[in-house]
Coordinates of N, CA and C in Angstrom, one line a residue:
M1 N 96.9 103.6 111.0 CA 95.9 102.7 111.2 C 96.2 101.7 112.6
L2 N 95.4 101.8 113.5 CA 95.8 101.1 114.7 C 95.1 99.6 114.7
Y3 N 93.9 99.5 113.9 CA 93.1 98.1 113.9 C 92.8 97.8 112.6
P4 N 93.0 96.6 112.1 CA 93.7 95.6 112.6 C 95.3 95.9 112.6
S5 N 96.1 95.2 113.6 CA 97.5 95.4 113.7 C 98.1 94.5 112.6
I6 N 99.3 95.0 112.0 CA 99.8 94.3 111.2 C 100.4 92.9 111.5
D7 N 100.5 93.0 112.7 CA 101.1 91.7 113.3 C 99.9 90.4 113.0
K8 N 98.7 91.0 113.5 CA 97.6 90.1 113.1 C 97.2 89.7 112.0
L9 N 97.5 90.8 111.1 CA 97.2 90.6 109.6 C 98.2 89.6 108.9
M10 N 99.4 89.5 109.5 CA 100.5 88.8 109.0 C 100.6 87.5 109.3
E11 N 99.6 87.0 110.6 CA 99.3 85.6 110.8 C 98.4 85.2 109.8
K12 N 97.6 85.8 109.1 CA 96.7 85.4 108.0 C 97.4 85.1 106.8
I13 N 97.9 86.3 106.2 CA 98.7 86.3 105.0 C 100.0 86.6 105.4
D14 N 101.0 85.8 105.1 CA 102.6 85.9 105.4 C 103.4 86.8 104.6
S15 N 102.9 87.5 103.6 CA 103.5 88.3 102.8 C 102.9 89.6 103.0
K16 N 103.6 91.0 103.2 CA 103.2 92.1 102.9 C 102.4 92.5 101.7
Y17 N 103.2 92.0 100.5 CA 102.8 92.4 99.2 C 101.4 91.8 98.9
T18 N 101.5 90.4 99.3 CA 100.2 89.8 98.9 C 99.1 90.4 99.8
L19 N 99.2 90.6 101.1 CA 98.3 91.4 102.0 C 97.6 92.4 101.2
V20 N 98.8 93.3 100.7 CA 98.3 94.5 100.0 C 97.5 94.4 98.8
A21 N 97.8 93.3 97.9 CA 97.0 92.9 96.7 C 95.6 92.5 97.0
V22 N 95.5 91.6 98.1 CA 94.2 91.0 98.5 C 93.3 92.2 99.1
A23 N 94.0 92.9 99.9 CA 93.1 93.9 100.4 C 92.4 95.1 99.3
S24 N 93.6 95.2 98.6 CA 93.1 96.0 97.4 C 92.0 95.5 96.6
K25 N 92.2 94.4 96.0 CA 90.8 93.7 95.5 C 89.6 93.8 96.0
R26 N 89.9 93.3 97.5 CA 88.5 93.2 98.4 C 87.7 94.7 98.4
A27 N 88.8 95.5 98.9 CA 88.3 96.9 99.0 C 87.5 97.5 97.7
R28 N 87.9 97.2 96.7 CA 87.3 97.4 95.5 C 86.1 96.8 95.4
E29 N 85.8 95.6 95.6 CA 84.7 95.0 95.6 C 83.6 95.5 96.7
I30 N 84.3 95.7 97.8 CA 83.1 96.6 98.9 C 82.6 97.7 98.4
Q31 N 83.6 98.7 97.6 CA 83.3 100.0 97.3 C 82.3 99.7 96.2
E32 N 82.5 98.9 95.2 CA 81.5 98.9 94.1 C 80.0 98.1 94.5
N33 N 80.2 97.1 95.3 CA 79.0 96.3 95.8 C 78.5 96.9 97.1
N34 N 79.1 97.4 97.7 CA 78.8 97.6 99.1 C 78.5 96.5 99.8
D35 N 79.2 95.5 99.9 CA 78.9 94.2 100.4 C 80.0 93.8 101.5
C36 N 80.2 94.4 102.5 CA 81.0 94.2 103.7 C 80.5 92.8 104.2
M37 N 81.5 91.8 104.7 CA 81.0 90.4 105.1 C 80.8 90.9 106.9
L38 N 81.2 91.9 107.5 CA 81.1 92.1 108.7 C 80.0 93.0 109.0
E39 N 79.3 92.6 110.1 CA 77.8 93.4 110.4 C 78.3 95.0 111.0
K40 N 79.4 94.7 111.7 CA 79.8 96.1 112.5 C 81.4 96.2 112.1
T41 N 81.8 97.4 111.7 CA 83.5 97.5 111.5 C 83.9 98.8 112.0
V42 N 84.9 98.8 112.5 CA 85.7 100.0 113.0 C 85.8 101.1 111.9
S43 N 86.3 100.7 110.9 CA 86.5 101.6 109.8 C 85.4 102.1 109.0
R44 N 85.4 103.3 108.2 CA 84.4 103.6 107.5 C 84.8 103.3 105.9
K45 N 86.3 103.1 105.8 CA 86.8 103.1 104.5 C 86.9 101.7 104.1
P46 N 86.5 101.5 102.6 CA 86.7 100.2 102.2 C 88.3 99.4 102.4
V47 N 89.2 100.0 102.3 CA 90.4 99.4 102.6 C 90.2 99.0 104.2
G48 N 90.0 99.7 105.0 CA 89.9 99.3 106.4 C 89.0 98.1 106.6
K49 N 87.8 98.2 106.0 CA 87.0 97.0 105.9 C 87.5 95.8 105.7
A50 N 88.2 95.8 104.3 CA 88.8 94.6 103.9 C 89.8 94.1 104.7
L51 N 90.6 94.8 105.5 CA 91.8 94.4 106.4 C 91.2 93.9 107.5
E52 N 89.9 94.2 108.0 CA 89.3 93.8 109.1 C 88.6 92.5 108.7
E53 N 88.2 92.3 107.5 CA 87.7 91.2 107.3 C 88.8 89.9 107.1
I54 N 90.0 90.4 106.7 CA 91.2 89.5 106.6 C 91.6 89.3 108.1
A55 N 91.7 89.9 108.9 CA 92.1 90.0 110.3 C 91.2 88.9 110.9
E56 N 89.6 88.9 110.7 CA 88.9 88.1 111.2 C 88.7 86.7 110.4
G57 N 89.5 86.4 109.4 CA 89.6 85.1 109.0 C 88.6 84.8 107.7
L58 N 87.5 86.0 107.4 CA 86.7 85.8 106.6 C 87.1 85.6 105.1
L59 N 88.3 86.3 104.7 CA 89.0 85.9 103.4 C 89.9 84.9 103.4
H60 N 90.1 84.1 102.3 CA 91.1 83.4 102.2 C 91.9 83.3 100.9
L61 N 93.1 83.3 101.1 CA 93.9 83.5 99.9 C 93.8 82.2 98.9
Q62 N 93.3 82.2 97.7 CA 93.6 81.2 96.5 C 94.4 81.8 95.6
Y63 N 95.4 81.1 95.1 CA 96.3 81.5 94.2 C 96.2 80.6 92.8
D64 N 95.8 81.1 91.8 CA 95.7 80.7 90.6 C 96.8 80.3 89.7
E65 N 97.4 78.9 89.7 CA 98.7 79.0 89.3 C 98.7 79.0 87.6
E66 N 97.6 78.4 87.0 CA 97.5 78.6 85.6 C 97.5 80.2 85.2
K67 N 96.8 80.9 85.7 CA 96.8 82.4 85.4 C 97.8 83.2 86.1
G68 N 98.2 82.6 87.0 CA 99.3 83.3 88.0 C 99.0 84.6 88.5
N69 N 97.8 84.5 89.2 CA 97.4 85.6 90.0 C 96.5 85.1 91.0
L70 N 96.1 86.1 92.0 CA 95.4 86.0 93.2 C 93.9 85.7 92.7

């Protein structure tokens, strides 16, 4: 995968493991609901679309301390 670059993604979310978890959850939402927040994407696959949304700053990480999850 060339776009978005890992460097650009790491500017938004500082942990690779958290990045994978967030992208995975968002990709599942995209696949189930077909509701990508971008009008035009480079990628056709849900994971690529999720990563593009993260790179564009459309997704924000929110940690729930009570439940201990994202």
